[in-house]
Amino acid sequence: MNSLATLNLVLFLGLVLLLAWPLARWITRLASGRLPAWMLAVERPFMRLAGIRPAQGMHWKQYALALLIFNFIGVLVVYGLQRFQDILPLNPQAMGAVSPDSAFNTAISFVANTNWQGYGGEATMSYLTQMLALTVQNFLSAATGIAVVFALIRGFMHKLSGHVGNFWSDICRITLWLLLPLSFVLALVFVQQGVIQNFDAYKNVQTLEATDYQTPRLGADGQPVNDDKGQPVMDAQRTTTQTLAMGPIASQESIKMLGTNGGGFLNANSAHPYENPTPLTNLLQILAIFLIPAALCISFGQLVGDWRQGVAVLSAMTVLFVAGVLVATPAEQAGNPLVAAQGVDIQASDLQAGGNMEGKETRFGISASSLFAVVTTAASCGAVNAMHDSFTPIGGAVPMVMMMLGEVVFGGVGTGLYGMLVFAILAVFIAGLMIGRTPEYLGKKIEPYEMKMSAVALLVTPIVVLAGTAVAVLTPLGTGSVANPGVHGFSEILYAFTSAANNNGSAFAGLSANTPFYNTLLGIAMWLGRFLMIVPVLAIAGSLAAKKKVPVGEGTLPTHGPLFVVLLIGTVLLVGLLNYVPALALGPVVEHLMLWTH
């Protein structure tokens, strides 16, 4: 990795830590309910109107039921807005109703904080749908993840109560006092940098030169006409104009990053200059992705009364993240050996001189694109400023591995921390077996119930990913959408289900996933991957909250030092990644060997 890439990484991590510490102090107050008097006065009338009593705690089952009902209603609302957008206002381009299967997929996707998009936003969604359905869920799905980690942290804090907080109070306060202010400020900065924010109709502009292209010829029945070989008949076309999409982009862009959502207003996502116009916006976007997950780790330590606990978790995340960058960036800088073999663009070492620039914006280059790719997949965001399908086999495998680890390397807002805490519970259990005593974590005994729930939480995602991939590979409906048959095509399918079940949302775009088969199957994977993990985590929170605190003894494993960080990283790698090794061997590993032994 060259000096520029190293400097980018060091600068990025330094800024993340610098900004996360003050934000963590505010999150700590938010989680504990210690808000300023004026904020309590502002929210009190609305809380009363909604029948919310912040001081009234919920058992974990009540908390989980409220969360599931709230999110299910969100799915219905988002689905309905898409299906009826053609008769609703704020639709200057007269977008038609979204198909049932695509609406189903998108509704689950945005409610589950996945933001997988099988459609092109600027060609499919009206302004009203983008704002009222998708942007609103960007806030609420992010708030849901943070609420769950608040509940889990309270499980460690409380003793002999069984209460994990009030879901309705948590969701309101997280949205009102954390996500909205941060998003408002960031959106203003984006607008100043050139991200567009308007309600104008799309602009038809004159191009500097004519563009020639081909379109399929349609018959009287509206279907493509094929020649005697079964190939579509193409007609030559020429245009001297281009249509430029408009819309309220900056307001969606800010929460898309801060909430680790990732769904773009435009199809090209953060590779498009309307969403990510400058090097500064590119830096701000990746900082926004990591900001709240990093701050939550620090806040976790403050809430449990030992800041070192949060630093230990954050350190494990950082080590895994840096390892990912150190693998992905050199892989992209080395380029494609098949290009160098043609005698084109080579340097003395017989490598591609410019590196692998396919699918990348020249204004960002390899270093910034590789860093963005690892950040967005480590943090369960899914926004992209380069096309992951065009990465080298190893460069593309790193984002896949970041997701396969369970999205715990910073992870989504809330989801990353509670996922890592489940791994931490497993780590202390393993350590307890080694020394022959009942494991403890933060003063709570880890017993069979917690281990059963941890096993469910950690195994549900690999099961969904591998089962979904197997079904797609063995079904003509699944393989028919693959643009690159063979090893890379398998990687495209594996990446899709890994992204969906882990609620990331990025894609190997060579897979044409906007079909009834993939929309339905990926929608189910997103729902199961999200909520079949949340429920066991809340069960763990409830069980811990009902237990008494155990004093630290001579045999208690310290969970705040380097030894525990190493143990935690080992647990994540062994338990989180080993499930996927055969699948990785069939995809990116084989492709890499084919590429470099050609």
XYZ file of C-alpha atoms in Angstrom:
598
model
C 0.000 0.000 0.000
C 1.546 3.314 -1.067
C 2.164 6.324 1.167
C -0.938 8.197 -0.066
C -3.225 5.311 0.849
C -1.538 4.990 4.264
C -1.962 8.707 4.891
C -5.637 8.514 3.914
C -6.204 5.643 6.359
C -4.410 7.334 9.261
C -6.166 10.654 8.650
C -9.533 8.953 8.419
C -9.170 6.956 11.652
C -7.818 9.988 13.497
C -10.811 12.092 12.500
C -13.237 9.305 13.433
C -11.834 9.070 16.971
C -11.596 12.849 17.336
C -15.274 13.331 16.453
C -16.581 10.204 18.213
C -15.523 11.162 21.763
C -17.713 14.291 22.151
C -20.638 12.605 20.395
C -20.314 9.641 22.774
C -20.888 11.910 25.769
C -24.178 13.038 24.276
C -25.256 9.495 23.403
C -24.519 8.474 26.999
C -26.884 11.162 28.281
C -29.473 10.174 25.714
C -29.389 6.491 26.687
C -29.626 7.250 30.379
C -32.433 9.812 29.939
C -30.387 12.709 31.367
C -31.602 15.303 28.871
C -31.580 19.072 29.404
C -34.758 20.481 30.923
C -35.708 22.358 27.753
C -35.551 19.178 25.689
C -37.771 17.356 28.149
C -40.197 20.284 27.990
C -40.250 20.152 24.184
C -40.878 16.415 23.967
C -43.311 16.127 26.901
C -46.504 17.244 25.057
C -45.812 14.903 22.155
C -45.031 12.003 24.468
C -48.292 12.559 26.341
C -50.268 12.846 23.116
C -48.828 9.511 21.953
C -49.393 7.904 25.347
C -45.671 7.329 25.907
C -44.337 7.197 29.459
C -40.529 7.294 29.251
C -40.090 6.262 32.884
C -42.199 3.132 32.410
C -39.791 0.304 31.620
C -40.588 -2.649 29.398
C -39.785 -6.325 29.754
C -37.750 -7.556 26.811
C -40.767 -9.313 25.295
C -42.794 -6.083 25.404
C -39.857 -4.203 23.907
C -39.466 -6.760 21.112
C -43.198 -6.834 20.346
C -43.358 -3.043 20.119
C -40.317 -3.029 17.835
C -41.710 -5.708 15.528
C -45.149 -4.058 15.263
C -43.570 -0.661 14.580
C -41.364 -2.018 11.810
C -44.127 -4.130 10.267
C -46.305 -1.021 9.988
C -43.336 0.685 8.341
C -43.206 -2.047 5.698
C -46.903 -1.566 4.917
C -46.536 2.215 4.612
C -43.482 2.062 2.349
C -45.103 -0.616 0.197
C -48.313 1.407 -0.157
C -46.543 4.639 -1.083
C -44.680 2.873 -3.887
C -47.760 1.142 -5.255
C -49.778 4.366 -5.380
C -47.077 6.900 -6.228
C -48.520 7.429 -9.722
C -51.608 9.145 -8.217
C -49.805 10.917 -5.371
C -48.264 14.424 -5.523
C -44.608 15.456 -5.892
C -44.140 13.332 -8.996
C -42.987 15.772 -11.694
C -41.680 12.999 -13.950
C -44.982 11.071 -13.714
C -43.327 7.912 -12.405
C -45.626 4.911 -12.561
C -46.530 2.589 -9.718
C -43.691 0.305 -8.628
C -44.281 -3.389 -9.397
C -45.518 -5.534 -6.477
C -42.335 -7.603 -6.161
C -40.014 -4.595 -6.333
C -42.189 -2.663 -3.856
C -42.127 -5.660 -1.503
C -38.351 -5.902 -1.706
C -37.787 -2.164 -1.271
C -40.204 -1.864 1.654
C -38.401 -4.574 3.623
C -35.019 -3.289 2.478
C -35.444 0.210 3.884
C -37.262 -0.854 7.046
C -34.499 -3.405 7.765
C -31.755 -0.750 7.313
C -30.451 -2.722 4.312
C -31.333 -0.306 1.508
C -30.732 -2.901 -1.172
C -31.903 -1.369 -4.451
C -32.839 -3.492 -7.436
C -34.056 -0.393 -9.281
C -32.626 2.905 -10.525
C -33.869 5.565 -8.115
C -34.087 8.432 -10.592
C -36.070 6.273 -13.048
C -38.397 4.609 -10.556
C -39.245 6.668 -7.461
C -41.161 9.941 -7.203
C -39.951 12.706 -4.921
C -42.716 11.890 -2.449
C -41.694 8.221 -2.291
C -38.030 9.153 -1.918
C -38.822 11.491 0.991
C -41.855 10.090 2.800
C -41.093 6.393 2.336
C -37.342 5.948 1.917
C -35.817 8.900 3.785
C -38.191 8.524 6.739
C -37.226 4.871 7.058
C -33.568 5.877 6.885
C -34.185 7.646 10.197
C -36.453 5.045 11.786
C -34.468 1.946 10.840
C -31.287 3.561 12.174
C -33.095 4.566 15.373
C -34.328 0.979 15.759
C -30.779 -0.396 15.701
C -29.603 2.146 18.274
C -32.624 1.396 20.476
C -31.724 -2.309 20.534
C -28.150 -1.633 21.629
C -29.464 0.739 24.316
C -31.634 -2.125 25.589
C -28.667 -4.532 25.624
C -26.443 -2.053 27.473
C -29.193 -1.567 30.059
C -29.176 -5.325 30.524
C -25.608 -4.981 31.815
C -26.431 -1.853 33.827
C -29.645 -2.970 35.567
C -29.872 -5.632 38.248
C -32.853 -7.697 39.413
C -35.287 -5.628 37.306
C -35.824 -7.354 33.949
C -36.600 -3.994 32.347
C -34.597 -2.888 29.286
C -36.109 0.567 28.728
C -39.074 1.931 26.815
C -38.984 1.329 23.052
C -41.323 4.190 22.175
C -39.323 6.659 24.226
C -36.032 5.396 22.801
C -37.138 5.573 19.162
C -38.470 9.118 19.590
C -35.462 10.500 21.436
C -32.881 8.882 19.159
C -34.604 10.295 16.090
C -35.342 13.735 17.535
C -32.190 14.471 19.520
C -29.492 12.523 17.677
C -30.223 11.681 14.059
C -32.192 14.766 13.014
C -29.709 17.413 14.262
C -26.684 15.619 12.817
C -28.434 15.044 9.483
C -29.584 18.657 9.244
C -26.074 20.019 9.727
C -24.485 17.514 7.349
C -27.131 18.171 4.682
C -26.340 21.900 4.771
C -22.638 21.152 4.278
C -23.462 18.860 1.362
C -25.578 21.555 -0.289
C -22.722 24.041 0.102
C -20.413 21.535 -1.612
C -22.729 21.046 -4.572
C -25.070 18.187 -3.688
C -28.397 19.232 -5.222
C -31.567 19.835 -3.193
C -34.660 20.934 -5.116
C -38.088 19.875 -6.346
C -37.498 20.794 -10.000
C -38.504 18.605 -12.910
C -35.660 16.813 -14.660
C -33.577 18.998 -17.004
C -33.078 18.242 -20.696
C -29.768 19.787 -21.731
C -27.900 20.027 -25.018
C -24.754 17.861 -25.149
C -21.469 18.999 -26.662
C -21.548 16.190 -29.211
C -24.058 13.673 -30.493
C -24.271 10.237 -28.861
C -24.914 7.111 -30.928
C -26.538 4.090 -29.295
C -28.782 1.142 -30.103
C -32.192 0.095 -28.810
C -34.107 -3.179 -29.290
C -36.714 -3.064 -32.079
C -40.229 -3.658 -30.753
C -42.967 -5.482 -32.617
C -46.677 -4.627 -32.809
C -47.203 -6.470 -29.510
C -44.650 -4.276 -27.768
C -42.161 -7.149 -27.369
C -38.569 -7.197 -28.713
C -38.160 -8.560 -32.252
C -35.591 -11.373 -32.649
C -33.685 -12.421 -35.770
C -33.467 -15.973 -37.132
C -30.743 -16.750 -34.563
C -32.884 -15.631 -31.647
C -30.903 -12.458 -31.054
C -32.721 -9.130 -30.588
C -32.830 -6.839 -33.615
C -31.236 -3.498 -32.740
C -31.996 -0.097 -34.258
C -29.389 2.664 -34.393
C -30.328 5.845 -32.508
C -28.683 9.242 -32.098
C -29.324 11.922 -29.499
C -27.971 15.413 -28.916
C -29.635 15.903 -25.525
C -29.245 14.426 -22.059
C -31.715 14.282 -19.199
C -30.325 15.328 -15.818
C -32.115 14.106 -12.714
C -33.096 16.630 -10.055
C -34.581 16.207 -6.601
C -34.153 16.544 -2.814
C -30.880 14.631 -2.698
C -28.821 16.310 0.049
C -31.456 15.682 2.731
C -31.458 11.962 1.935
C -27.698 11.777 1.488
C -26.917 12.912 5.035
C -29.070 10.358 6.865
C -28.129 7.724 4.281
C -24.574 7.940 5.655
C -25.140 8.794 9.311
C -27.710 6.015 9.677
C -25.512 3.500 7.796
C -28.390 3.061 5.357
C -26.654 3.394 2.000
C -29.542 3.612 -0.442
C -28.853 6.271 -3.057
C -31.295 8.763 -4.535
C -29.555 8.091 -7.841
C -28.647 4.719 -9.327
C -24.888 5.400 -9.313
C -25.104 6.202 -5.592
C -22.091 8.081 -4.180
C -20.207 7.649 -7.461
C -22.567 10.269 -8.946
C -21.390 13.896 -8.751
C -24.866 15.017 -7.643
C -24.529 12.841 -4.532
C -20.780 13.073 -3.961
C -19.305 15.970 -5.935
C -15.963 16.722 -4.223
C -13.104 15.067 -2.300
C -14.416 16.819 0.825
C -17.900 15.302 0.496
C -16.265 11.917 -0.074
C -14.322 12.285 3.197
C -17.386 13.541 5.067
C -19.439 10.606 3.834
C -17.079 7.920 5.082
C -16.633 9.826 8.348
C -20.404 9.947 8.748
C -20.632 6.187 8.205
C -18.255 5.392 11.099
C -19.151 8.291 13.401
C -22.126 6.919 15.358
C -20.904 3.268 15.494
C -17.567 4.448 16.942
C -19.271 6.814 19.384
C -21.604 4.031 20.558
C -18.597 1.900 21.564
C -17.210 4.714 23.709
C -20.659 5.419 25.129
C -21.019 1.731 26.008
C -17.941 1.959 28.232
C -19.235 5.117 29.889
C -22.662 3.618 30.578
C -21.322 0.411 32.168
C -18.966 2.439 34.356
C -15.649 1.460 32.760
C -14.572 3.368 29.669
C -11.904 0.738 29.007
C -14.624 -1.786 28.096
C -15.738 0.410 25.209
C -12.180 1.039 24.085
C -11.508 -2.714 24.011
C -14.487 -3.329 21.727
C -13.558 -0.356 19.543
C -9.957 -1.608 19.320
C -11.072 -5.027 18.070
C -13.231 -3.374 15.423
C -10.388 -1.084 14.345
C -7.858 -3.910 13.986
C -10.217 -5.900 11.755
C -11.023 -2.811 9.695
C -7.373 -1.862 9.164
C -6.607 -5.440 8.121
C -9.343 -5.207 5.485
C -7.947 -1.960 4.069
C -4.403 -3.352 4.031
C -5.578 -6.260 1.865
C -8.051 -4.514 -0.446
C -6.018 -1.442 -1.387
C -2.834 -3.243 -2.569
C -4.998 -5.714 -4.492
C -6.569 -2.855 -6.438
C -3.260 -1.036 -6.853
C -1.696 -4.185 -8.358
C -4.309 -4.158 -11.098
C -5.276 -6.885 -13.529
C -2.384 -9.109 -14.694
C -4.284 -10.015 -17.877
C -4.171 -6.354 -18.927
C -0.438 -6.173 -18.230
C 0.068 -9.405 -20.201
C -1.202 -7.641 -23.319
C 1.688 -5.193 -23.087
C -0.652 -2.309 -22.317
C -0.082 0.093 -19.407
C 2.593 -1.903 -17.578
C 5.408 -0.903 -15.280
C 8.779 -2.504 -14.582
C 7.265 -5.094 -12.260
C 4.971 -6.308 -15.048
C 1.934 -5.033 -13.161
C -0.743 -2.677 -14.416
C 0.826 0.768 -13.950
C -2.373 2.620 -13.106
C -3.786 -0.192 -11.027
C -7.320 -1.491 -11.458
C -9.299 1.639 -12.353
C -12.230 -0.235 -13.895
C -15.476 0.839 -12.243
C -13.835 3.675 -10.302
C -14.201 7.439 -10.542
C -10.969 9.110 -11.684
C -11.704 11.993 -9.286
C -11.396 9.579 -6.333
C -8.843 7.075 -7.613
C -7.926 3.678 -6.219
C -6.972 4.695 -2.691
C -10.165 6.596 -1.853
C -12.344 4.036 -3.670
C -10.814 1.071 -1.833
C -11.108 2.825 1.527
C -14.745 3.698 0.812
C -15.508 0.095 -0.179
C -14.108 -1.345 3.063
C -15.764 1.355 5.206
C -19.195 0.901 3.677
C -19.182 -2.895 3.987
C -17.551 -2.945 7.422
C -20.185 -0.546 8.694
C -23.297 -2.097 7.138
C -23.898 1.020 5.056
C -23.820 -0.220 1.469
C -23.284 3.168 -0.175
C -20.666 2.976 -2.945
C -18.411 5.397 -4.796
C -17.082 2.629 -7.059
C -18.543 -0.541 -8.552
C -17.525 -3.510 -6.395
C -18.249 -5.910 -9.252
C -15.247 -4.439 -11.093
C -12.807 -4.948 -8.219
C -10.120 -7.610 -8.449
C -11.063 -10.987 -6.919
C -9.260 -10.233 -3.639
C -10.293 -6.580 -3.664
C -13.918 -7.678 -4.047
C -13.558 -10.465 -1.488
C -12.633 -8.028 1.291
C -16.012 -6.208 1.271
C -17.664 -9.631 1.160
C -15.670 -10.807 4.189
C -16.443 -7.606 6.089
C -20.128 -8.466 5.747
C -19.644 -12.155 6.481
C -18.090 -11.330 9.843
C -21.611 -10.343 10.868
C -21.319 -6.596 10.217
C -19.573 -6.149 13.573
C -16.524 -4.252 12.312
C -18.107 -0.963 13.402
C -21.251 -2.297 11.726
C -24.552 -0.496 11.379
C -25.628 2.107 13.914
C -26.415 -0.006 16.954
C -26.290 -3.308 15.100
C -22.502 -3.371 14.943
C -22.098 -2.902 18.684
C -24.770 -5.353 19.768
C -23.395 -7.903 17.295
C -19.883 -7.458 18.704
C -21.214 -7.709 22.269
C -22.777 -11.069 21.383
C -19.334 -12.168 20.184
C -17.886 -10.799 23.444
C -20.334 -12.923 25.450
C -19.248 -15.940 23.425
C -15.586 -15.058 23.964
C -15.898 -14.921 27.763
C -17.842 -18.194 27.666
C -14.992 -19.860 25.784
C -12.498 -18.365 28.248
C -14.605 -19.648 31.139
C -14.466 -23.157 29.736
C -10.694 -22.887 29.520
C -10.226 -21.981 33.185
C -13.098 -24.092 34.521
C -15.364 -21.463 36.064
C -18.666 -19.811 35.276
C -17.975 -17.040 32.755
C -18.795 -13.450 33.660
C -19.027 -10.317 31.566
C -19.376 -6.884 33.158
C -20.511 -8.399 36.434
C -23.178 -10.680 34.933
C -22.876 -14.461 34.843
C -23.119 -15.922 31.355
C -25.266 -19.033 31.632
C -26.883 -21.547 29.211
C -29.804 -19.250 28.304
C -27.498 -16.448 27.136
C -25.422 -18.925 25.153
C -28.475 -20.392 23.416
C -29.679 -16.940 22.414
C -26.165 -15.976 21.295
C -25.985 -19.099 19.139
C -29.295 -18.230 17.484
C -28.184 -14.640 16.867
C -24.850 -15.680 15.359
C -26.058 -18.600 13.236
C -29.207 -17.184 11.654
C -27.351 -15.003 9.151
C -24.955 -17.664 7.787
C -27.881 -20.054 7.411
C -29.911 -17.503 5.453
C -26.933 -16.503 3.271
C -25.795 -20.008 2.363
C -29.300 -21.440 1.920
C -30.350 -18.511 -0.270
C -27.203 -18.776 -2.385
C -27.729 -22.520 -2.833
C -31.332 -22.032 -3.959
C -30.333 -19.320 -6.446
C -27.413 -21.313 -7.883
C -29.560 -24.411 -8.380
C -32.510 -22.549 -9.918
C -32.691 -21.315 -13.544
C -34.502 -18.240 -12.237
C -31.417 -17.486 -10.168
C -28.674 -18.232 -12.700
C -30.585 -16.513 -15.494
C -29.835 -13.103 -13.940
C -26.061 -13.617 -13.915
C -24.158 -11.498 -16.434
C -20.867 -13.348 -15.943
C -21.417 -17.128 -15.914
C -18.838 -19.129 -14.019
C -16.833 -18.337 -10.910
C -17.506 -14.609 -10.921
C -21.209 -15.227 -11.431
C -21.219 -17.371 -8.290
C -19.505 -14.516 -6.444
C -22.234 -12.144 -7.628
C -24.952 -14.365 -6.177
C -23.032 -15.010 -2.953
C -22.403 -11.286 -2.529
C -26.095 -10.503 -3.048
C -27.303 -12.822 -0.288
C -24.442 -11.848 2.008
C -25.366 -8.205 1.543
C -29.091 -8.810 2.021
C -29.003 -11.072 5.083
C -26.377 -8.905 6.789
C -28.421 -5.784 6.006
C -25.662 -4.056 4.051
C -27.258 -3.305 0.672
C -24.228 -2.999 -1.607
C -24.038 -5.267 -4.629
C -21.934 -6.887 -7.298
C -23.944 -5.054 -9.913
C -23.379 -7.671 -12.606
C -26.323 -9.554 -11.103
C -29.667 -8.383 -12.546
C -31.606 -8.744 -9.307
C -34.755 -6.767 -10.161
C -36.788 -9.896 -10.929
C -39.691 -11.452 -9.016
C -37.399 -14.314 -7.959
C -34.630 -12.174 -6.487
C -36.914 -9.443 -5.161
C -38.870 -12.014 -3.169
C -35.988 -14.182 -1.987
C -33.717 -11.273 -1.060
C -36.611 -9.526 0.669
C -37.146 -12.573 2.887
C -33.388 -12.759 3.562
C -33.304 -9.110 4.637
C -36.228 -9.517 7.028
C -34.869 -12.700 8.625
C -31.334 -11.342 8.852
C -32.546 -8.243 10.653
C -35.208 -9.402 13.065
C -34.189 -12.989 13.792
C -31.047 -11.452 15.273
C -32.732 -8.580 17.108
C -35.141 -10.806 19.066
C -32.414 -13.045 20.605
C -30.343 -9.953 21.440
C -33.299 -8.466 23.318
C -33.808 -11.808 25.062
C -30.185 -11.650 26.237
C -30.757 -8.072 27.425
C -33.812 -9.108 29.441
C -32.038 -12.061 31.008
C -29.022 -9.969 32.016
C -31.197 -7.186 33.434
C -32.926 -9.689 35.735
C -29.630 -10.905 37.229
C -27.706 -9.543 40.158
C -24.233 -8.073 39.829
C -21.368 -10.407 40.634
C -18.304 -8.823 42.274
C -15.009 -9.134 40.443
C -12.906 -12.002 41.794
C -9.423 -13.363 41.254
C -10.681 -15.744 38.571
C -12.614 -13.108 36.627
C -11.334 -12.635 33.094
C -10.341 -8.976 32.512
C -12.328 -7.777 29.505
C -10.652 -4.435 28.982
C -7.069 -5.322 28.032
C -5.097 -6.429 24.971
C -5.560 -10.123 25.791
C -9.332 -9.823 25.584
C -9.082 -7.806 22.362
C -7.091 -10.661 20.796
C -9.585 -13.216 22.140
C -12.495 -11.195 20.757
C -10.895 -10.856 17.313
C -10.173 -14.585 17.262
C -13.767 -15.388 18.177
C -15.108 -13.146 15.415
C -12.842 -14.747 12.822
C -13.345 -18.345 13.917
C -17.082 -18.222 14.553
C -18.120 -15.518 12.125
C -16.033 -16.324 9.076
C -15.434 -20.081 9.078
C -19.047 -20.730 8.051
C -18.301 -19.093 4.702
C -14.862 -20.522 3.851
C -16.168 -23.180 1.391
C -18.305 -20.575 -0.377
C -15.386 -18.136 -0.578
C -13.200 -20.906 -1.971
C -15.720 -21.489 -4.772
C -15.911 -17.794 -5.624
C -13.250 -15.104 -5.150
C -10.436 -17.473 -4.113
C -10.759 -19.586 -7.270
C -11.148 -16.470 -9.395
C -7.964 -15.003 -7.914
C -6.017 -18.196 -8.647
C -7.361 -18.275 -12.203
C -6.389 -14.632 -12.714
C -2.821 -14.831 -11.418
C -1.936 -18.287 -12.811
C -3.278 -17.590 -16.298
